PDB file of N, CA and C in Angstrom:
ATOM      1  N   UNK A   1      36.550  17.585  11.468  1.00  0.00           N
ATOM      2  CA  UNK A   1      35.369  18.344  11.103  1.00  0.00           C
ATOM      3  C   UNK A   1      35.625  18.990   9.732  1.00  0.00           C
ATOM      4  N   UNK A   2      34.691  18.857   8.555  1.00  0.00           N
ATOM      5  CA  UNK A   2      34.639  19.034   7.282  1.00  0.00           C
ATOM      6  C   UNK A   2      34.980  21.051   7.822  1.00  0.00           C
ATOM      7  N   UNK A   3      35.735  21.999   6.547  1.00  0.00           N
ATOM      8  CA  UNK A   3      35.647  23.405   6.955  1.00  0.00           C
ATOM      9  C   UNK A   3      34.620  23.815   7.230  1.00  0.00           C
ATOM     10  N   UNK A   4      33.563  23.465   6.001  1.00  0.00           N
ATOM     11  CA  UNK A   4      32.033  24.191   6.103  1.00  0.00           C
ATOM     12  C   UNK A   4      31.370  24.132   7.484  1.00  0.00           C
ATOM     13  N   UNK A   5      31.688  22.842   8.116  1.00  0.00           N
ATOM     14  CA  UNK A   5      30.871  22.797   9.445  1.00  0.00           C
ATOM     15  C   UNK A   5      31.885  23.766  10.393  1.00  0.00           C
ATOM     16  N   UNK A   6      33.220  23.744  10.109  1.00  0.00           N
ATOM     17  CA  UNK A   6      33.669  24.394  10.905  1.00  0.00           C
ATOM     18  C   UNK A   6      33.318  25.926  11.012  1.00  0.00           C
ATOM     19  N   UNK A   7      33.402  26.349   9.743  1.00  0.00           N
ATOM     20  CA  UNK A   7      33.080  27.963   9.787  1.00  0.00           C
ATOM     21  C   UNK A   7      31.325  28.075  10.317  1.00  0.00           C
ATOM     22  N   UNK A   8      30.334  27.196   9.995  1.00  0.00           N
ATOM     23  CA  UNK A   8      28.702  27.131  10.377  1.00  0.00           C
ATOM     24  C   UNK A   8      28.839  27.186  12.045  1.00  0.00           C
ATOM     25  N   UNK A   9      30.191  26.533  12.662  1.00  0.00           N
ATOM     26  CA  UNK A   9      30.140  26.352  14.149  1.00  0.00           C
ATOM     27  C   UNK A   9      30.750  27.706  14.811  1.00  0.00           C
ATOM     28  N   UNK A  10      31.507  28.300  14.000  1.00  0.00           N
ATOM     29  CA  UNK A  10      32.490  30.027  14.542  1.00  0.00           C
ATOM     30  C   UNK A  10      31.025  30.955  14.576  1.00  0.00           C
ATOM     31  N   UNK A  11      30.932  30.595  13.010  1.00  0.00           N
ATOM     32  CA  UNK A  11      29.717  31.979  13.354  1.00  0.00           C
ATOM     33  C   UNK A  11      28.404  31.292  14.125  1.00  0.00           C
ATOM     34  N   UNK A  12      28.044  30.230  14.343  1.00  0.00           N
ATOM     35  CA  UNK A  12      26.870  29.865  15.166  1.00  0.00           C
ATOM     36  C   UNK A  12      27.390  30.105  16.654  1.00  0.00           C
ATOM     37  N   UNK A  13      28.552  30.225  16.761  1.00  0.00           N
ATOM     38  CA  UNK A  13      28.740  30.503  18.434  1.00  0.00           C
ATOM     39  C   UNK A  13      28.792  31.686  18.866  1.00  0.00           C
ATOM     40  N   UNK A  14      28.921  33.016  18.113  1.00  0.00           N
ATOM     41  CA  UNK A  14      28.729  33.991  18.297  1.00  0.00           C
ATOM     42  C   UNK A  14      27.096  34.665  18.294  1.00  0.00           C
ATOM     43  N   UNK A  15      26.209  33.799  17.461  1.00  0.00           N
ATOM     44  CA  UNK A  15      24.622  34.339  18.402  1.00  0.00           C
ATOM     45  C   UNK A  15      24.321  33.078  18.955  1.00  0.00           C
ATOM     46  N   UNK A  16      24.581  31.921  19.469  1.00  0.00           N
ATOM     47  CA  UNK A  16      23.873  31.010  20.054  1.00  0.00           C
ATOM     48  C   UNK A  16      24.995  30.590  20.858  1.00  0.00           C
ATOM     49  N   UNK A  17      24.221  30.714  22.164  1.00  0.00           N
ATOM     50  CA  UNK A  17      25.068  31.023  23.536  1.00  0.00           C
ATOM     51  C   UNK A  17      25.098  29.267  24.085  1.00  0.00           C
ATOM     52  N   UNK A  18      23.866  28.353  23.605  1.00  0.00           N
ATOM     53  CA  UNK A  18      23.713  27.132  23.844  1.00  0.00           C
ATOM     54  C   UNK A  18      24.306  25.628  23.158  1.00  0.00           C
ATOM     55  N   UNK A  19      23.346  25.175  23.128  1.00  0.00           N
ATOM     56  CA  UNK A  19      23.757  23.604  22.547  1.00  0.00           C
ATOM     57  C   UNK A  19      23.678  23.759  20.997  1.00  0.00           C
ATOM     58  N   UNK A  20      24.959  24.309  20.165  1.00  0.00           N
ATOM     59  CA  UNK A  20      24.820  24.670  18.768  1.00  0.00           C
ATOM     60  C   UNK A  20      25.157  23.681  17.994  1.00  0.00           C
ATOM     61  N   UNK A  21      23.568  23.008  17.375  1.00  0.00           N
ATOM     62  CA  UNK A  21      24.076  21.445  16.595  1.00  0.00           C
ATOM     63  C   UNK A  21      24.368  21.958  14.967  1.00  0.00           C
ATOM     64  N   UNK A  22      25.298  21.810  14.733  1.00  0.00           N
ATOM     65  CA  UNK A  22      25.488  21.609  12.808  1.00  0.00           C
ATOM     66  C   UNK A  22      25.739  20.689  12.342  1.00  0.00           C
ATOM     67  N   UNK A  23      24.803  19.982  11.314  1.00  0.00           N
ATOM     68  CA  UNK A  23      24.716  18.846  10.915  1.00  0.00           C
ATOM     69  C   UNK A  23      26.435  18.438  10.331  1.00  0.00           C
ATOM     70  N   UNK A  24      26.543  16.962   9.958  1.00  0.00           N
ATOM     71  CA  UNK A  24      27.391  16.686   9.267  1.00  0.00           C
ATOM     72  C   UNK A  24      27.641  16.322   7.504  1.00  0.00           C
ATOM     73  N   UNK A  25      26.029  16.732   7.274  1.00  0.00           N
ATOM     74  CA  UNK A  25      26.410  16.470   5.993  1.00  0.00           C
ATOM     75  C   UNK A  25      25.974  17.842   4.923  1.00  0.00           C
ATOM     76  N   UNK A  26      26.417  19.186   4.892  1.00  0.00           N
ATOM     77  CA  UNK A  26      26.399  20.183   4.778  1.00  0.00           C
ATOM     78  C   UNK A  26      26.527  20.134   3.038  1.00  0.00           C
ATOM     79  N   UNK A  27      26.186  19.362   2.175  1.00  0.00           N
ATOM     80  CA  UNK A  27      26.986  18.996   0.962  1.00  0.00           C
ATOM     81  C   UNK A  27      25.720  19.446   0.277  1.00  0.00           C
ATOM     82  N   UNK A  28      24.631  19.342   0.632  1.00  0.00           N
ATOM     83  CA  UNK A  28      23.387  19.651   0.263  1.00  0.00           C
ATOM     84  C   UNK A  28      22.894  21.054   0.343  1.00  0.00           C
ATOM     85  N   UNK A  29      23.745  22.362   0.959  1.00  0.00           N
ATOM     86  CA  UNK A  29      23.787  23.324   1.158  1.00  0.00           C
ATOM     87  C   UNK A  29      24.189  23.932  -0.328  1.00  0.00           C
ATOM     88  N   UNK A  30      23.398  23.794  -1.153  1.00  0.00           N
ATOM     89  CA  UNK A  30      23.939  24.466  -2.603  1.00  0.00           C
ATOM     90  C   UNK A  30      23.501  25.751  -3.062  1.00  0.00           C
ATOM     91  N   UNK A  31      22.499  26.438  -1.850  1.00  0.00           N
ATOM     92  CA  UNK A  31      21.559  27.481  -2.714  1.00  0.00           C
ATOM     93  C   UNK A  31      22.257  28.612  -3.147  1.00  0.00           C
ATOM     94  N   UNK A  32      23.986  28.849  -2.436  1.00  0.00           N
ATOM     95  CA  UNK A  32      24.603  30.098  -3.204  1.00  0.00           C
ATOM     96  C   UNK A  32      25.181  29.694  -4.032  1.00  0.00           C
ATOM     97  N   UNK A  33      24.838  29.222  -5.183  1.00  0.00           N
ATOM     98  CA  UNK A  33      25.514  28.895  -6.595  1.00  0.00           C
ATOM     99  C   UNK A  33      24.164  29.865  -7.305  1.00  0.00           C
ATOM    100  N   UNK A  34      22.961  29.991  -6.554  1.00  0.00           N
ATOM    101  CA  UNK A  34      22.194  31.070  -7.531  1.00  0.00           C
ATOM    102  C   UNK A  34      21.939  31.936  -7.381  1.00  0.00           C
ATOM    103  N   UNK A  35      23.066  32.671  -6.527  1.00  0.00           N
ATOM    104  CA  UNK A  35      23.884  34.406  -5.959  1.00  0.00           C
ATOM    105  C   UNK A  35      24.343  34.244  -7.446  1.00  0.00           C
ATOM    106  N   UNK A  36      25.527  33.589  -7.618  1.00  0.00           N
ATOM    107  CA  UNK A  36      27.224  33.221  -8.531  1.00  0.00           C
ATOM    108  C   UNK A  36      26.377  33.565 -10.049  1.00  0.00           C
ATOM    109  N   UNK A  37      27.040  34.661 -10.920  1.00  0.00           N
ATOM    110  CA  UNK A  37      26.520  34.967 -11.795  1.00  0.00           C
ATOM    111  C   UNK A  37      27.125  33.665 -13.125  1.00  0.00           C
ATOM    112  N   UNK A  38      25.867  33.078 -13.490  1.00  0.00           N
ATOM    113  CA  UNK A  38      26.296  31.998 -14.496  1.00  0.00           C
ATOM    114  C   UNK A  38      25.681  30.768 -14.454  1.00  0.00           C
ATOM    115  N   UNK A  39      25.970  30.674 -12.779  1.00  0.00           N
ATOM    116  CA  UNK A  39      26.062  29.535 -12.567  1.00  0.00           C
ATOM    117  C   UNK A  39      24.332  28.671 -12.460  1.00  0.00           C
ATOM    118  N   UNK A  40      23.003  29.958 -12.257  1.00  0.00           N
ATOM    119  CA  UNK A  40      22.098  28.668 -12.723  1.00  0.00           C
ATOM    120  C   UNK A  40      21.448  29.143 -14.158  1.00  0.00           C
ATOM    121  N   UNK A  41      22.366  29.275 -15.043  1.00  0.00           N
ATOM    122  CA  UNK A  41      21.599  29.599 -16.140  1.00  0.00           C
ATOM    123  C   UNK A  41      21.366  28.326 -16.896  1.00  0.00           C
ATOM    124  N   UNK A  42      21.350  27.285 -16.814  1.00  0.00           N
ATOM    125  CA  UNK A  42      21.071  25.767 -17.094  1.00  0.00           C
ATOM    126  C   UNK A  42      20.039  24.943 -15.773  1.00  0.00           C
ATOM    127  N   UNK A  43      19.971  25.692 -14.965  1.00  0.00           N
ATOM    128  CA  UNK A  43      19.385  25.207 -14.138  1.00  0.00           C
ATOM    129  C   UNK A  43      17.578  24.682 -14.229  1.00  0.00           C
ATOM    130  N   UNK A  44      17.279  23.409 -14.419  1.00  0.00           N
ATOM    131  CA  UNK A  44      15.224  23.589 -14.555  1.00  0.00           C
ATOM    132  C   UNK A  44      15.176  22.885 -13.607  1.00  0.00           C
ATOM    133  N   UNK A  45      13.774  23.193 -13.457  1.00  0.00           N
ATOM    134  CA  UNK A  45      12.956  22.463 -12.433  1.00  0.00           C
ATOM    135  C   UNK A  45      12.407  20.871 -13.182  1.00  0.00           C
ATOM    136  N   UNK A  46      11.967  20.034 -12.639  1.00  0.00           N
ATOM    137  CA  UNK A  46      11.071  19.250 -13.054  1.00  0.00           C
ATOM    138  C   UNK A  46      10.381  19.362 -14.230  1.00  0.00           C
ATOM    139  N   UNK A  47       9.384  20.330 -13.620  1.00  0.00           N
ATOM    140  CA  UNK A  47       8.650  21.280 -14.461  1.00  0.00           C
ATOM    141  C   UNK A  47       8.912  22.280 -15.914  1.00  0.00           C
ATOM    142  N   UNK A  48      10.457  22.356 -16.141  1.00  0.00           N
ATOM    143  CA  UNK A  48      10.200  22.433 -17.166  1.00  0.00           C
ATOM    144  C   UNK A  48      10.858  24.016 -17.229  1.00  0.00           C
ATOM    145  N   UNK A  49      10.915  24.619 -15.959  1.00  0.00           N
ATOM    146  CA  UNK A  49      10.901  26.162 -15.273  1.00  0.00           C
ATOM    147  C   UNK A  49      12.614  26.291 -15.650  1.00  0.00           C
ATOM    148  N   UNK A  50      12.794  27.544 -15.878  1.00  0.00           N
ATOM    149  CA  UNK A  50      14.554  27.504 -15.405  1.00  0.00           C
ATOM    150  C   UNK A  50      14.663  28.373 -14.521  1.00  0.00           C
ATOM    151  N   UNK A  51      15.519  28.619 -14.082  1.00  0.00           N
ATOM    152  CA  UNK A  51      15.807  29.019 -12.698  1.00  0.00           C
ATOM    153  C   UNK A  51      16.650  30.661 -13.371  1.00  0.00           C
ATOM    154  N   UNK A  52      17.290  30.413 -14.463  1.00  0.00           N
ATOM    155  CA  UNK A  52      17.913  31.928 -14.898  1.00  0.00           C
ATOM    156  C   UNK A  52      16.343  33.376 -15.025  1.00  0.00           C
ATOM    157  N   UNK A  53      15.443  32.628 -15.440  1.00  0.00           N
ATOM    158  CA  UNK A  53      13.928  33.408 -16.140  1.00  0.00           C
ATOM    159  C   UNK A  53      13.783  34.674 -14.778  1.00  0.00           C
ATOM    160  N   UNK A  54      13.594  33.414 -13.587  1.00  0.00           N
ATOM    161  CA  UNK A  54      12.982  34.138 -12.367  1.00  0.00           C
ATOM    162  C   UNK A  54      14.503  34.579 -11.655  1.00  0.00           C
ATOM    163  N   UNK A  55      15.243  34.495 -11.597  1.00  0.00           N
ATOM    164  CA  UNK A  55      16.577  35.708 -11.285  1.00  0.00           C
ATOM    165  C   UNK A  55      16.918  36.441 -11.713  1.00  0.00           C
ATOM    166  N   UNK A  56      16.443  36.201 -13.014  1.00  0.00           N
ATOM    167  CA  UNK A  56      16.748  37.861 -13.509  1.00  0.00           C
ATOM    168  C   UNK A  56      15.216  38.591 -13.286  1.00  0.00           C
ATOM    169  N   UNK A  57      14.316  37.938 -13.380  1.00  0.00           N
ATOM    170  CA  UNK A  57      12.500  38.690 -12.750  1.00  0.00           C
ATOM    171  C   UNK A  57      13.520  39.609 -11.659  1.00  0.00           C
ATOM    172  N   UNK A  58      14.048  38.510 -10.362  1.00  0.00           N
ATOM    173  CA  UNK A  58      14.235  39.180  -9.036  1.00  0.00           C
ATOM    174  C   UNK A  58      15.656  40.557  -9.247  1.00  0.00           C
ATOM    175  N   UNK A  59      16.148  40.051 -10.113  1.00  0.00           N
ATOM    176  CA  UNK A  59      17.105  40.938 -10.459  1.00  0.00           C
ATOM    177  C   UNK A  59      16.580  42.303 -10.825  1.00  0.00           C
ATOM    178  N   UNK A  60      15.655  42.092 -12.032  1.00  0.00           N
ATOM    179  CA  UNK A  60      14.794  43.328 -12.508  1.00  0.00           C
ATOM    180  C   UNK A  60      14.342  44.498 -11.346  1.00  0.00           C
ATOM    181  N   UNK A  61      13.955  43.672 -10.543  1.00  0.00           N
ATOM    182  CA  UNK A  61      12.723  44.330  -9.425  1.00  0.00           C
ATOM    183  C   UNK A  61      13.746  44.661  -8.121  1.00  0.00           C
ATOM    184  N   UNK A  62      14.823  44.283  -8.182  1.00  0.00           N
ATOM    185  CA  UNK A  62      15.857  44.604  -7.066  1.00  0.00           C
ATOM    186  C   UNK A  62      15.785  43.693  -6.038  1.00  0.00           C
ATOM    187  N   UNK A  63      15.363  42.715  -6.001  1.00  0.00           N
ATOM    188  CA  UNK A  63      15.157  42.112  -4.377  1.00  0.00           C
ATOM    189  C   UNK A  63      16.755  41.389  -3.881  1.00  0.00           C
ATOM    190  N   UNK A  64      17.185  41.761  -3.055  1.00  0.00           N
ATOM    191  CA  UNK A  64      18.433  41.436  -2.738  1.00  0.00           C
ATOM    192  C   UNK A  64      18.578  40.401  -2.305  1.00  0.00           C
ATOM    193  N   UNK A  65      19.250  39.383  -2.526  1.00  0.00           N
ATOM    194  CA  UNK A  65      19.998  38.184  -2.659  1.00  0.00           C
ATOM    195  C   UNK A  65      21.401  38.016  -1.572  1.00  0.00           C
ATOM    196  N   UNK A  66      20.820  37.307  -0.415  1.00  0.00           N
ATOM    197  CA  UNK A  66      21.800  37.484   0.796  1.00  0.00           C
ATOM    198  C   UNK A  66      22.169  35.969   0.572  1.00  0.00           C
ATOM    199  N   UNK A  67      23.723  35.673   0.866  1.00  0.00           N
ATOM    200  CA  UNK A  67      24.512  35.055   0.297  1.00  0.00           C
ATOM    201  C   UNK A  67      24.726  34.513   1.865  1.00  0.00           C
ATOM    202  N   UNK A  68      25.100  33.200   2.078  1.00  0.00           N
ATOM    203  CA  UNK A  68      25.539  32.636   3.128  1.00  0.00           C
ATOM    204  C   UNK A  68      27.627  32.755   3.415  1.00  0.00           C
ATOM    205  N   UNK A  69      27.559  33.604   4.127  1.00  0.00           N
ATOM    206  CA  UNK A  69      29.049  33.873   4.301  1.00  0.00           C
ATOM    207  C   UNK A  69      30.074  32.313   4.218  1.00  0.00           C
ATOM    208  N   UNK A  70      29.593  32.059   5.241  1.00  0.00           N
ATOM    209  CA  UNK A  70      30.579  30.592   5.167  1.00  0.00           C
ATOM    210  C   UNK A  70      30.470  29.634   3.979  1.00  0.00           C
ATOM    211  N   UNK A  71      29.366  29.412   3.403  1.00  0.00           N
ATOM    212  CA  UNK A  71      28.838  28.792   2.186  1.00  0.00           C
ATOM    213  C   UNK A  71      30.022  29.284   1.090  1.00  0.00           C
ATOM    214  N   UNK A  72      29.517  30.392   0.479  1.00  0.00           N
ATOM    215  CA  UNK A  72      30.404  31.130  -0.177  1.00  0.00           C
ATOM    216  C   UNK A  72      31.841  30.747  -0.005  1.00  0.00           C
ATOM    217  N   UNK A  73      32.443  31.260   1.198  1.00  0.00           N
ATOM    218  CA  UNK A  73      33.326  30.958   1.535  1.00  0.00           C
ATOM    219  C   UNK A  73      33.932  29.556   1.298  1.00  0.00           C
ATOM    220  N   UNK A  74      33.457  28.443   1.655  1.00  0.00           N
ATOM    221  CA  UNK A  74      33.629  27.285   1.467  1.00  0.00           C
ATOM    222  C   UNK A  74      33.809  27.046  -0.091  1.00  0.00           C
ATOM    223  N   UNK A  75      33.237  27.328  -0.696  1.00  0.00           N
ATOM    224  CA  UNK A  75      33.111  27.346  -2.031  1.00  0.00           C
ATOM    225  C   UNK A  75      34.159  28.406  -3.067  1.00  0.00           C
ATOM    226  N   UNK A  76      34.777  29.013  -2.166  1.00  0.00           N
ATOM    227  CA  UNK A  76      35.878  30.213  -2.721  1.00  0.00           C
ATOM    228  C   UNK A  76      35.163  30.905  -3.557  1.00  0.00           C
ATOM    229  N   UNK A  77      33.883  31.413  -3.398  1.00  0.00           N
ATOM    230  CA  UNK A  77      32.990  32.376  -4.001  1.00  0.00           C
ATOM    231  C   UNK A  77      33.300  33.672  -3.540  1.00  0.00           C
ATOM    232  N   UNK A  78      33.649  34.857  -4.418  1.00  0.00           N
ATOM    233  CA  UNK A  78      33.820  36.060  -3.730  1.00  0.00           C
ATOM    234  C   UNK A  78      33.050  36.964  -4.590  1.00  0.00           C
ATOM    235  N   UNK A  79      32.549  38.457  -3.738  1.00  0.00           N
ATOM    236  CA  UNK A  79      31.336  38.959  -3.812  1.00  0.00           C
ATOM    237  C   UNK A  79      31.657  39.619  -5.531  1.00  0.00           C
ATOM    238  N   UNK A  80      32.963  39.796  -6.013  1.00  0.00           N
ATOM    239  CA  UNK A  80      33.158  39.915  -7.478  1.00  0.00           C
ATOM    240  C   UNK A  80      32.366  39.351  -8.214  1.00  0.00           C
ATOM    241  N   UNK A  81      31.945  37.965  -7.686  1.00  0.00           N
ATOM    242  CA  UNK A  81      31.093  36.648  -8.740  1.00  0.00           C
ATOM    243  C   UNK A  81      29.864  36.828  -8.688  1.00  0.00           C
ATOM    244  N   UNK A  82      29.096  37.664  -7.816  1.00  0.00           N
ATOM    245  CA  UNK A  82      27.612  37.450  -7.704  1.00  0.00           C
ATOM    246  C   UNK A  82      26.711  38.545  -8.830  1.00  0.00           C
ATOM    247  N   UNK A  83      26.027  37.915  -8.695  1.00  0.00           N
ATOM    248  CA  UNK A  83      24.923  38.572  -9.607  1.00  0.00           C
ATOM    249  C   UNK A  83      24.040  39.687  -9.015  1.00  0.00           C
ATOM    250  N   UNK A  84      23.982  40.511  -9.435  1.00  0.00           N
ATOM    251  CA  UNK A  84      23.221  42.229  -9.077  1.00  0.00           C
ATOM    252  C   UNK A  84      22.611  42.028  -8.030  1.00  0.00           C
ATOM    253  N   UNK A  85      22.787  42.523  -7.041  1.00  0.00           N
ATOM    254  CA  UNK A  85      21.967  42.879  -5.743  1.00  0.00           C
ATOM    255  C   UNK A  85      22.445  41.532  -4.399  1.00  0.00           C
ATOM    256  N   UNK A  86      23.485  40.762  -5.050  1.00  0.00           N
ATOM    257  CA  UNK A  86      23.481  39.741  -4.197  1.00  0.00           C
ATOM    258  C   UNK A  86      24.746  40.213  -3.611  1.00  0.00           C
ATOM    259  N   UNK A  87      24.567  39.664  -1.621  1.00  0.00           N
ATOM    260  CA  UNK A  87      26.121  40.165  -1.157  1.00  0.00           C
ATOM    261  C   UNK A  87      25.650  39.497  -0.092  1.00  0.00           C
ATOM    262  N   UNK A  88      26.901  39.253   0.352  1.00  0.00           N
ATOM    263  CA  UNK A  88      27.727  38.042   2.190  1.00  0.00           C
ATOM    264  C   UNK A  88      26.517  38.861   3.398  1.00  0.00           C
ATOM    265  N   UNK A  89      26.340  37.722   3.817  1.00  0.00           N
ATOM    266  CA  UNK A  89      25.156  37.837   5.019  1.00  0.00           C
ATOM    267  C   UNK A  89      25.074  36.989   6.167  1.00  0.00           C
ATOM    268  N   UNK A  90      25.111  36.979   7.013  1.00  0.00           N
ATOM    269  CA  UNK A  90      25.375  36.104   8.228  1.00  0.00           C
ATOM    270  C   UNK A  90      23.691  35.535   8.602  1.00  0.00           C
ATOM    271  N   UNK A  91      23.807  34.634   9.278  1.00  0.00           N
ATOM    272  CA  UNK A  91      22.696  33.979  10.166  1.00  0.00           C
ATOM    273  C   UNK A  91      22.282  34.591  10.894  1.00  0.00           C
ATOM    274  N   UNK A  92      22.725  35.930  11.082  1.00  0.00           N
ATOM    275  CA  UNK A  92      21.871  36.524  12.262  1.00  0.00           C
ATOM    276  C   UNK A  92      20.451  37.728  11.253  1.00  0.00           C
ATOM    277  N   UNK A  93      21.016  37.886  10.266  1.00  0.00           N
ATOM    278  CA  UNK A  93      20.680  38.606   8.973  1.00  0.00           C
ATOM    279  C   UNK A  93      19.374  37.698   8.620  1.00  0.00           C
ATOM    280  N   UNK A  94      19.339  36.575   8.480  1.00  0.00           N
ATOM    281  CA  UNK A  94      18.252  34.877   7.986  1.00  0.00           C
ATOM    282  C   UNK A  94      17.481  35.242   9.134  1.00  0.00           C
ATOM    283  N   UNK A  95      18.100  35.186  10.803  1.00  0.00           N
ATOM    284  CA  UNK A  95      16.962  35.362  11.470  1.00  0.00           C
ATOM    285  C   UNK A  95      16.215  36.430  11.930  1.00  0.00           C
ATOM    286  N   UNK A  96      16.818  37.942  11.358  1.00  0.00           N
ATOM    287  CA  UNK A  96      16.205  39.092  11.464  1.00  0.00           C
ATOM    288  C   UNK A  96      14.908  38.943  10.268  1.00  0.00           C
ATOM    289  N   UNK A  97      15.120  38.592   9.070  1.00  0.00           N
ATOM    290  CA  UNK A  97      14.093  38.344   8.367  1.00  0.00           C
ATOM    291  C   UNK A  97      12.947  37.418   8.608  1.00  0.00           C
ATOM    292  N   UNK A  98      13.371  36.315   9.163  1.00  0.00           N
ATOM    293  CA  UNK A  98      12.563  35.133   9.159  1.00  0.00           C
ATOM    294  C   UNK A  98      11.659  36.246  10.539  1.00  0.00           C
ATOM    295  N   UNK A  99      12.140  36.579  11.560  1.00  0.00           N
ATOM    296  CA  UNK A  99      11.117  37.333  12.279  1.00  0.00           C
ATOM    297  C   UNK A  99      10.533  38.593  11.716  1.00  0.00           C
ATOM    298  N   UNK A 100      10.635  39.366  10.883  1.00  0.00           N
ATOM    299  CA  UNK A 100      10.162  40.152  10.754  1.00  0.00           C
ATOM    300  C   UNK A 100       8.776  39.690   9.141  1.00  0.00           C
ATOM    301  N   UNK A 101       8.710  38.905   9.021  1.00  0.00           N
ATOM    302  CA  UNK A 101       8.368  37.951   7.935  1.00  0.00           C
ATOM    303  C   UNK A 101       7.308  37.129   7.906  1.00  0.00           C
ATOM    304  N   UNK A 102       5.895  37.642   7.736  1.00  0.00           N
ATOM    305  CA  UNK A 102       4.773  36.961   7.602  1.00  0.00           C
ATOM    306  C   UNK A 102       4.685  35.317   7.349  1.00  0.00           C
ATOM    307  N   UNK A 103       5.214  35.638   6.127  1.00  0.00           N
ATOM    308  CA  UNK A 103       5.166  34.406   5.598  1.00  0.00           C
ATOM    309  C   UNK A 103       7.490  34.203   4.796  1.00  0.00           C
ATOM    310  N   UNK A 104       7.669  32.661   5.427  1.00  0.00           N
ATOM    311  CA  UNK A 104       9.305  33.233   5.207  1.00  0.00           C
ATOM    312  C   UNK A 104       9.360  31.384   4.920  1.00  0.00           C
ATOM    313  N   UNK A 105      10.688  31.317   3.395  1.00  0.00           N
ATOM    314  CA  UNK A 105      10.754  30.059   3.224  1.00  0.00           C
ATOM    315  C   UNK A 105      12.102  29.804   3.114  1.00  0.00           C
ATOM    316  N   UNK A 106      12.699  28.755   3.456  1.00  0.00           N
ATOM    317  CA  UNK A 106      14.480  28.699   3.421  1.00  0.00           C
ATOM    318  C   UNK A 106      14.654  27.694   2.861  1.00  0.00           C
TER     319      UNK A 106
END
């Protein structure tokens, strides 16, 4: 078992008491590289957009930036590297929001 799935399976067994599936190809899991201060300042969209413009918008305005513990981890990212307002957050943290959350996108 690749680490990443391993650490996705420690902390998935501590809130999910059942049949806890984690995929095997976890490689596609990239979104905390735009916690990591630097790292999407080259980043565009299709479109033309960069991805540094609107993190620092969210930066400006404070909205906090919850970081996938094991992700991070996997990646030897430590909370020294992140960019203003961003810090280590567990899955149970994703699903307190996603319920409390009108409208919620992952």
């Amino acid at each position: 078992m690749c680490k990443l799935k391993e650490l996705y399976t420690q902390e998935g067994k501590v809130y999910d008491k059942g049949n806890l599936y984690v995929p095997d190809d976890l490689e596609i899991l990239d979104a905390v590289v735009y916690g990591v201060l630097g790292l999407a300042d080259n980043v565009k969209a299709p479109t033309g957009d960069d991805a540094k413009t609107y993190i620092d918008y969210l930066i400006e305005k404070e909205v906090p930036f919850y970081i996938c513990t094991p992700c991070a981890r996997y990646r030897l990212f430590s909370e020294d590297e992140f960019i203003a307002g961003a810090k280590l957050s567990t899955a149970a943290q994703l699903i307190d929001l996603a319920a409390e959350s009108k409208v919620f996108s992952f």
